[in-house]
Amino acid sequence: MENRKTPTPVLELQGYEIGSVAAGEAHSLACTRQGDHTWGWGAGHYGQLGVGRLEPRLSPTPIDELEGKNVRSVACGANHSGAVTGTGQAGGAGVYMWGNGANSRLGAGNVDAS
């Protein structure tokens, strides 16, 4: 892990048409323009990557829970994340939130960080 002083391509995402990218305090998310793939990478200690584990990911890791949900955009807070889905075959439009649930920031009425 090293700091970069100039823009550097994310090699694991080359070949995909990326539609949305977001950066939090120590993590990032991306999704394709078509909404068929979503990835998380960076720190994951609150579950903010959405990959089902708390360990950090050094490279983009697929978010399986969003597979087929027609993700339109992603967003990051300091230690929580969100995605907006569009209408499609796998269900209607919606908002998904995950990560640090303190202060009800996930909108689920609890503070579970899972």
CSV table of N, CA and C in Angstrom, one decimal:
chain,number,residue,atom,x,y,z
A,1,MET,N,0.8,-1.2,0.0
A,1,MET,CA,0.0,0.0,0.0
A,1,MET,C,0.9,1.2,0.0
A,2,GLU,N,0.6,2.1,-0.9
A,2,GLU,CA,1.4,3.3,-1.0
A,2,GLU,C,0.5,4.5,-1.5
A,3,ASN,N,0.9,5.7,-1.1
A,3,ASN,CA,0.2,6.8,-1.5
A,3,ASN,C,0.5,7.1,-3.0
A,4,ARG,N,-0.4,7.7,-3.7
A,4,ARG,CA,-0.1,8.1,-5.1
A,4,ARG,C,-0.3,9.6,-5.3
A,5,LYS,N,0.6,10.2,-6.0
A,5,LYS,CA,0.6,11.7,-6.2
A,5,LYS,C,-0.1,12.1,-7.5
A,6,THR,N,-0.3,11.1,-8.3
A,6,THR,CA,-1.0,11.3,-9.6
A,6,THR,C,-2.1,10.3,-9.8
A,7,PRO,N,-3.1,10.6,-10.6
A,7,PRO,CA,-4.1,9.6,-10.9
A,7,PRO,C,-3.6,8.3,-11.5
A,8,THR,N,-4.0,7.2,-10.9
A,8,THR,CA,-3.5,5.9,-11.4
A,8,THR,C,-4.7,5.0,-11.7
A,9,PRO,N,-4.8,4.3,-12.8
A,9,PRO,CA,-5.9,3.4,-13.1
A,9,PRO,C,-6.1,2.3,-12.1
A,10,VAL,N,-7.3,1.9,-11.9
A,10,VAL,CA,-7.6,0.7,-11.1
A,10,VAL,C,-7.7,-0.4,-12.0
A,11,LEU,N,-6.7,-1.2,-12.1
A,11,LEU,CA,-6.5,-2.2,-13.1
A,11,LEU,C,-7.6,-3.2,-13.1
A,12,GLU,N,-8.1,-3.6,-11.9
A,12,GLU,CA,-9.1,-4.6,-11.8
A,12,GLU,C,-10.5,-4.2,-12.5
A,13,LEU,N,-10.6,-2.9,-12.7
A,13,LEU,CA,-11.9,-2.4,-13.3
A,13,LEU,C,-11.8,-2.1,-14.7
A,14,GLN,N,-10.6,-2.3,-15.3
A,14,GLN,CA,-10.4,-2.0,-16.7
A,14,GLN,C,-11.3,-3.0,-17.5
A,15,GLY,N,-11.9,-2.5,-18.6
A,15,GLY,CA,-12.7,-3.4,-19.4
A,15,GLY,C,-14.2,-3.3,-19.0
A,16,TYR,N,-14.5,-2.7,-17.9
A,16,TYR,CA,-15.9,-2.4,-17.5
A,16,TYR,C,-16.2,-1.0,-17.8
A,17,GLU,N,-17.5,-0.7,-18.1
A,17,GLU,CA,-17.9,0.6,-18.3
A,17,GLU,C,-18.5,1.1,-16.9
A,18,ILE,N,-17.7,1.8,-16.2
A,18,ILE,CA,-18.0,2.3,-14.8
A,18,ILE,C,-19.0,3.4,-14.9
A,19,GLY,N,-20.0,3.4,-14.1
A,19,GLY,CA,-21.0,4.4,-14.1
A,19,GLY,C,-21.0,5.3,-12.8
A,20,SER,N,-20.5,4.7,-11.7
A,20,SER,CA,-20.4,5.5,-10.5
A,20,SER,C,-19.3,5.0,-9.6
A,21,VAL,N,-18.6,6.0,-9.0
A,21,VAL,CA,-17.5,5.7,-8.1
A,21,VAL,C,-17.7,6.6,-6.9
A,22,ALA,N,-17.4,6.1,-5.7
A,22,ALA,CA,-17.5,6.9,-4.4
A,22,ALA,C,-16.4,6.5,-3.5
A,23,ALA,N,-16.0,7.5,-2.7
A,23,ALA,CA,-14.9,7.3,-1.7
A,23,ALA,C,-15.3,7.7,-0.4
A,24,GLY,N,-15.1,6.9,0.6
A,24,GLY,CA,-15.3,7.2,2.0
A,24,GLY,C,-14.0,7.6,2.7
A,25,GLU,N,-14.1,7.5,4.0
A,25,GLU,CA,-12.9,7.9,4.8
A,25,GLU,C,-11.7,7.0,4.4
A,26,ALA,N,-11.9,5.7,4.3
A,26,ALA,CA,-10.9,4.7,4.0
A,26,ALA,C,-11.3,3.6,3.2
A,27,HIS,N,-12.4,3.8,2.4
A,27,HIS,CA,-12.9,2.8,1.5
A,27,HIS,C,-13.5,3.4,0.2
A,28,SER,N,-13.7,2.6,-0.8
A,28,SER,CA,-14.2,3.0,-2.1
A,28,SER,C,-15.2,2.0,-2.6
A,29,LEU,N,-16.1,2.5,-3.5
A,29,LEU,CA,-17.1,1.6,-4.2
A,29,LEU,C,-17.1,2.0,-5.6
A,30,ALA,N,-17.5,1.1,-6.5
A,30,ALA,CA,-17.7,1.4,-7.9
A,30,ALA,C,-18.8,0.5,-8.4
A,31,CYS,N,-19.6,0.9,-9.4
A,31,CYS,CA,-20.5,0.1,-10.1
A,31,CYS,C,-20.5,0.4,-11.6
A,32,THR,N,-20.9,-0.6,-12.4
A,32,THR,CA,-20.9,-0.4,-13.8
A,32,THR,C,-22.1,0.4,-14.2
A,33,ARG,N,-22.0,1.0,-15.4
A,33,ARG,CA,-23.1,1.8,-15.9
A,33,ARG,C,-24.4,1.0,-16.1
A,34,GLN,N,-24.2,-0.3,-16.5
A,34,GLN,CA,-25.3,-1.2,-16.7
A,34,GLN,C,-25.9,-1.7,-15.4
A,35,GLY,N,-25.3,-1.5,-14.3
A,35,GLY,CA,-25.8,-1.9,-13.0
A,35,GLY,C,-25.6,-3.4,-12.7
A,36,ASP,N,-24.8,-4.1,-13.4
A,36,ASP,CA,-24.7,-5.5,-13.2
A,36,ASP,C,-23.5,-5.9,-12.3
A,37,HIS,N,-22.6,-5.0,-12.0
A,37,HIS,CA,-21.5,-5.3,-11.2
A,37,HIS,C,-21.2,-4.2,-10.2
A,38,THR,N,-20.9,-4.5,-8.9
A,38,THR,CA,-20.6,-3.5,-7.9
A,38,THR,C,-19.4,-4.1,-7.1
A,39,TRP,N,-18.5,-3.2,-6.8
A,39,TRP,CA,-17.3,-3.6,-6.0
A,39,TRP,C,-17.1,-2.7,-4.8
A,40,GLY,N,-16.4,-3.2,-3.8
A,40,GLY,CA,-15.9,-2.5,-2.7
A,40,GLY,C,-14.4,-2.8,-2.4
A,41,TRP,N,-13.7,-1.8,-1.9
A,41,TRP,CA,-12.3,-2.0,-1.5
A,41,TRP,C,-11.8,-1.0,-0.5
A,42,GLY,N,-10.8,-1.3,0.3
A,42,GLY,CA,-10.3,-0.5,1.3
A,42,GLY,C,-10.5,-1.0,2.7
A,43,ALA,N,-10.7,-0.2,3.7
A,43,ALA,CA,-11.0,-0.6,5.0
A,43,ALA,C,-12.4,-1.2,5.1
A,44,GLY,N,-12.6,-2.2,5.9
A,44,GLY,CA,-13.9,-2.9,6.1
A,44,GLY,C,-14.3,-3.2,7.5
A,45,HIS,N,-13.7,-2.5,8.5
A,45,HIS,CA,-13.9,-2.9,9.9
A,45,HIS,C,-15.3,-2.7,10.3
A,46,TYR,N,-16.2,-2.0,9.7
A,46,TYR,CA,-17.6,-1.8,10.0
A,46,TYR,C,-18.5,-2.5,9.0
A,47,GLY,N,-17.9,-3.2,8.1
A,47,GLY,CA,-18.7,-3.9,7.1
A,47,GLY,C,-19.1,-3.0,5.9
A,48,GLN,N,-18.4,-1.8,5.8
A,48,GLN,CA,-18.8,-0.8,4.8
A,48,GLN,C,-18.4,-1.2,3.4
A,49,LEU,N,-17.7,-2.3,3.2
A,49,LEU,CA,-17.4,-2.7,1.9
A,49,LEU,C,-18.5,-3.5,1.3
A,50,GLY,N,-19.3,-4.1,2.1
A,50,GLY,CA,-20.5,-4.9,1.6
A,50,GLY,C,-20.1,-6.3,1.1
A,51,VAL,N,-18.9,-6.7,1.4
A,51,VAL,CA,-18.5,-8.0,0.8
A,51,VAL,C,-18.7,-9.2,1.8
A,52,GLY,N,-19.3,-8.9,3.0
A,52,GLY,CA,-19.6,-10.0,3.9
A,52,GLY,C,-18.5,-10.3,4.9
A,53,ARG,N,-17.5,-9.5,4.9
A,53,ARG,CA,-16.3,-9.7,5.8
A,53,ARG,C,-15.9,-8.4,6.3
A,54,LEU,N,-15.1,-8.4,7.4
A,54,LEU,CA,-14.7,-7.1,8.0
A,54,LEU,C,-13.2,-6.8,7.7
A,55,GLU,N,-12.5,-7.7,7.1
A,55,GLU,CA,-11.1,-7.5,6.7
A,55,GLU,C,-11.0,-6.5,5.6
A,56,PRO,N,-9.9,-5.7,5.5
A,56,PRO,CA,-9.7,-4.8,4.4
A,56,PRO,C,-9.5,-5.6,3.1
A,57,ARG,N,-9.8,-4.9,2.0
A,57,ARG,CA,-9.6,-5.5,0.7
A,57,ARG,C,-8.7,-4.5,-0.1
A,58,LEU,N,-7.6,-5.1,-0.6
A,58,LEU,CA,-6.6,-4.2,-1.3
A,58,LEU,C,-7.0,-3.9,-2.7
A,59,SER,N,-7.9,-4.7,-3.3
A,59,SER,CA,-8.4,-4.5,-4.6
A,59,SER,C,-9.9,-4.6,-4.7
A,60,PRO,N,-10.5,-4.1,-5.7
A,60,PRO,CA,-12.0,-4.2,-5.8
A,60,PRO,C,-12.5,-5.7,-5.7
A,61,THR,N,-13.4,-5.8,-4.8
A,61,THR,CA,-14.0,-7.1,-4.5
A,61,THR,C,-15.5,-7.1,-4.8
A,62,PRO,N,-16.1,-8.0,-5.5
A,62,PRO,CA,-17.5,-8.0,-5.9
A,62,PRO,C,-18.4,-8.0,-4.6
A,63,ILE,N,-19.4,-7.2,-4.7
A,63,ILE,CA,-20.5,-7.2,-3.6
A,63,ILE,C,-21.6,-8.1,-4.1
A,64,ASP,N,-21.5,-9.3,-3.7
A,64,ASP,CA,-22.5,-10.3,-4.2
A,64,ASP,C,-23.9,-10.0,-3.9
A,65,GLU,N,-24.2,-9.4,-2.7
A,65,GLU,CA,-25.5,-9.1,-2.3
A,65,GLU,C,-26.3,-8.2,-3.3
A,66,LEU,N,-25.5,-7.4,-4.1
A,66,LEU,CA,-26.1,-6.4,-5.0
A,66,LEU,C,-26.2,-7.0,-6.4
A,67,GLU,N,-25.6,-8.2,-6.6
A,67,GLU,CA,-25.7,-8.8,-7.9
A,67,GLU,C,-27.1,-8.9,-8.5
A,68,GLY,N,-27.3,-8.4,-9.7
A,68,GLY,CA,-28.6,-8.5,-10.3
A,68,GLY,C,-29.6,-7.5,-9.9
A,69,LYS,N,-29.2,-6.5,-9.0
A,69,LYS,CA,-30.1,-5.5,-8.5
A,69,LYS,C,-30.1,-4.2,-9.3
A,70,ASN,N,-29.4,-4.2,-10.4
A,70,ASN,CA,-29.5,-3.0,-11.3
A,70,ASN,C,-29.0,-1.7,-10.5
A,71,VAL,N,-27.8,-1.8,-10.0
A,71,VAL,CA,-27.3,-0.7,-9.2
A,71,VAL,C,-27.0,0.5,-10.1
A,72,ARG,N,-27.6,1.7,-9.8
A,72,ARG,CA,-27.4,2.9,-10.6
A,72,ARG,C,-26.3,3.8,-10.1
A,73,SER,N,-26.2,3.9,-8.7
A,73,SER,CA,-25.1,4.7,-8.2
A,73,SER,C,-24.7,4.2,-6.8
A,74,VAL,N,-23.5,4.5,-6.3
A,74,VAL,CA,-23.0,4.2,-5.0
A,74,VAL,C,-22.6,5.4,-4.3
A,75,ALA,N,-22.6,5.3,-3.0
A,75,ALA,CA,-22.2,6.5,-2.1
A,75,ALA,C,-21.5,5.9,-0.9
A,76,CYS,N,-20.5,6.7,-0.4
A,76,CYS,CA,-19.8,6.3,0.8
A,76,CYS,C,-19.9,7.5,1.9
A,77,GLY,N,-20.1,7.1,3.1
A,77,GLY,CA,-19.9,8.0,4.3
A,77,GLY,C,-18.5,7.6,4.8
A,78,ALA,N,-18.2,8.1,6.0
A,78,ALA,CA,-17.0,7.7,6.7
A,78,ALA,C,-16.8,6.2,6.8
A,79,ASN,N,-17.8,5.6,7.4
A,79,ASN,CA,-17.7,4.1,7.6
A,79,ASN,C,-19.0,3.4,7.3
A,80,HIS,N,-19.7,3.9,6.3
A,80,HIS,CA,-21.0,3.3,5.9
A,80,HIS,C,-21.1,3.6,4.4
A,81,SER,N,-22.0,2.8,3.7
A,81,SER,CA,-22.1,2.9,2.3
A,81,SER,C,-23.5,2.7,1.9
A,82,GLY,N,-23.8,3.1,0.6
A,82,GLY,CA,-25.1,3.0,0.1
A,82,GLY,C,-25.1,2.8,-1.4
A,83,ALA,N,-26.2,2.2,-1.9
A,83,ALA,CA,-26.4,2.0,-3.3
A,83,ALA,C,-27.9,2.3,-3.7
A,84,VAL,N,-28.1,2.9,-4.8
A,84,VAL,CA,-29.4,3.1,-5.4
A,84,VAL,C,-29.6,2.1,-6.5
A,85,THR,N,-30.7,1.4,-6.5
A,85,THR,CA,-31.0,0.4,-7.5
A,85,THR,C,-32.1,0.9,-8.4
A,86,GLY,N,-32.1,0.5,-9.6
A,86,GLY,CA,-33.2,0.9,-10.6
A,86,GLY,C,-34.2,-0.2,-10.7
A,87,THR,N,-35.2,0.0,-11.5
A,87,THR,CA,-36.1,-1.0,-11.8
A,87,THR,C,-35.5,-2.0,-12.7
A,88,GLY,N,-35.9,-3.2,-12.6
A,88,GLY,CA,-35.3,-4.3,-13.5
A,88,GLY,C,-35.9,-5.6,-13.2
A,89,GLN,N,-35.3,-6.6,-13.8
A,89,GLN,CA,-35.8,-8.0,-13.6
A,89,GLN,C,-35.7,-8.5,-12.2
A,90,ALA,N,-34.6,-8.1,-11.5
A,90,ALA,CA,-34.4,-8.6,-10.2
A,90,ALA,C,-35.1,-7.8,-9.1
A,91,GLY,N,-36.0,-7.0,-9.4
A,91,GLY,CA,-36.8,-6.3,-8.3
A,91,GLY,C,-36.9,-4.9,-8.7
A,92,GLY,N,-37.7,-4.2,-7.9
A,92,GLY,CA,-37.9,-2.8,-8.1
A,92,GLY,C,-36.8,-1.9,-7.6
A,93,ALA,N,-37.0,-0.6,-7.8
A,93,ALA,CA,-36.1,0.4,-7.4
A,93,ALA,C,-36.0,0.4,-5.8
A,94,GLY,N,-34.8,0.7,-5.3
A,94,GLY,CA,-34.6,0.7,-3.9
A,94,GLY,C,-33.3,1.4,-3.5
A,95,VAL,N,-33.2,1.5,-2.2
A,95,VAL,CA,-32.0,2.0,-1.6
A,95,VAL,C,-31.4,1.0,-0.6
A,96,TYR,N,-30.2,0.7,-0.7
A,96,TYR,CA,-29.5,-0.3,0.2
A,96,TYR,C,-28.4,0.4,1.0
A,97,MET,N,-28.3,0.2,2.3
A,97,MET,CA,-27.3,0.8,3.1
A,97,MET,C,-26.6,-0.3,3.9
A,98,TRP,N,-25.4,-0.1,4.3
A,98,TRP,CA,-24.6,-1.1,5.1
A,98,TRP,C,-23.4,-0.4,5.7
A,99,GLY,N,-22.8,-1.1,6.7
A,99,GLY,CA,-21.7,-0.6,7.4
A,99,GLY,C,-22.0,-0.1,8.8
A,100,ASN,N,-21.4,0.9,9.3
A,100,ASN,CA,-21.6,1.4,10.7
A,100,ASN,C,-23.0,2.0,10.8
A,101,GLY,N,-23.8,1.4,11.7
A,101,GLY,CA,-25.2,1.8,11.8
A,101,GLY,C,-25.4,2.8,13.0
A,102,ALA,N,-24.4,3.3,13.6
A,102,ALA,CA,-24.5,4.3,14.7
A,102,ALA,C,-25.4,5.5,14.2
A,103,ASN,N,-26.2,6.0,15.2
A,103,ASN,CA,-27.0,7.2,14.9
A,103,ASN,C,-28.1,6.9,13.8
A,104,SER,N,-28.4,5.7,13.7
A,104,SER,CA,-29.5,5.3,12.7
A,104,SER,C,-29.2,5.7,11.3
A,105,ARG,N,-27.9,5.8,10.9
A,105,ARG,CA,-27.5,6.3,9.6
A,105,ARG,C,-27.8,5.3,8.5
A,106,LEU,N,-28.1,4.0,8.8
A,106,LEU,CA,-28.5,3.0,7.8
A,106,LEU,C,-30.0,3.0,7.5
A,107,GLY,N,-30.7,3.8,8.3
A,107,GLY,CA,-32.2,3.9,8.0
A,107,GLY,C,-33.0,2.6,8.4
A,108,ALA,N,-32.4,1.7,9.1
A,108,ALA,CA,-33.0,0.5,9.4
A,108,ALA,C,-33.5,0.4,10.9
A,109,GLY,N,-33.4,1.5,11.6
A,109,GLY,CA,-33.9,1.6,12.9
A,109,GLY,C,-33.1,0.9,14.0
A,110,ASN,N,-31.8,0.5,13.6
A,110,ASN,CA,-31.0,-0.1,14.6
A,110,ASN,C,-29.5,0.3,14.4
A,111,VAL,N,-28.6,-0.1,15.2
A,111,VAL,CA,-27.2,0.3,15.1
A,111,VAL,C,-26.3,-0.9,14.8
A,112,ASP,N,-26.9,-2.0,14.2
A,112,ASP,CA,-26.1,-3.2,13.9
A,112,ASP,C,-25.2,-2.8,12.8
A,113,ALA,N,-23.9,-3.1,12.9
A,113,ALA,CA,-22.9,-2.8,11.9
A,113,ALA,C,-22.6,-4.0,11.0
A,114,SER,N,-23.6,-4.9,10.9
A,114,SER,CA,-23.4,-6.1,10.0
A,114,SER,C,-23.9,-5.9,8.6
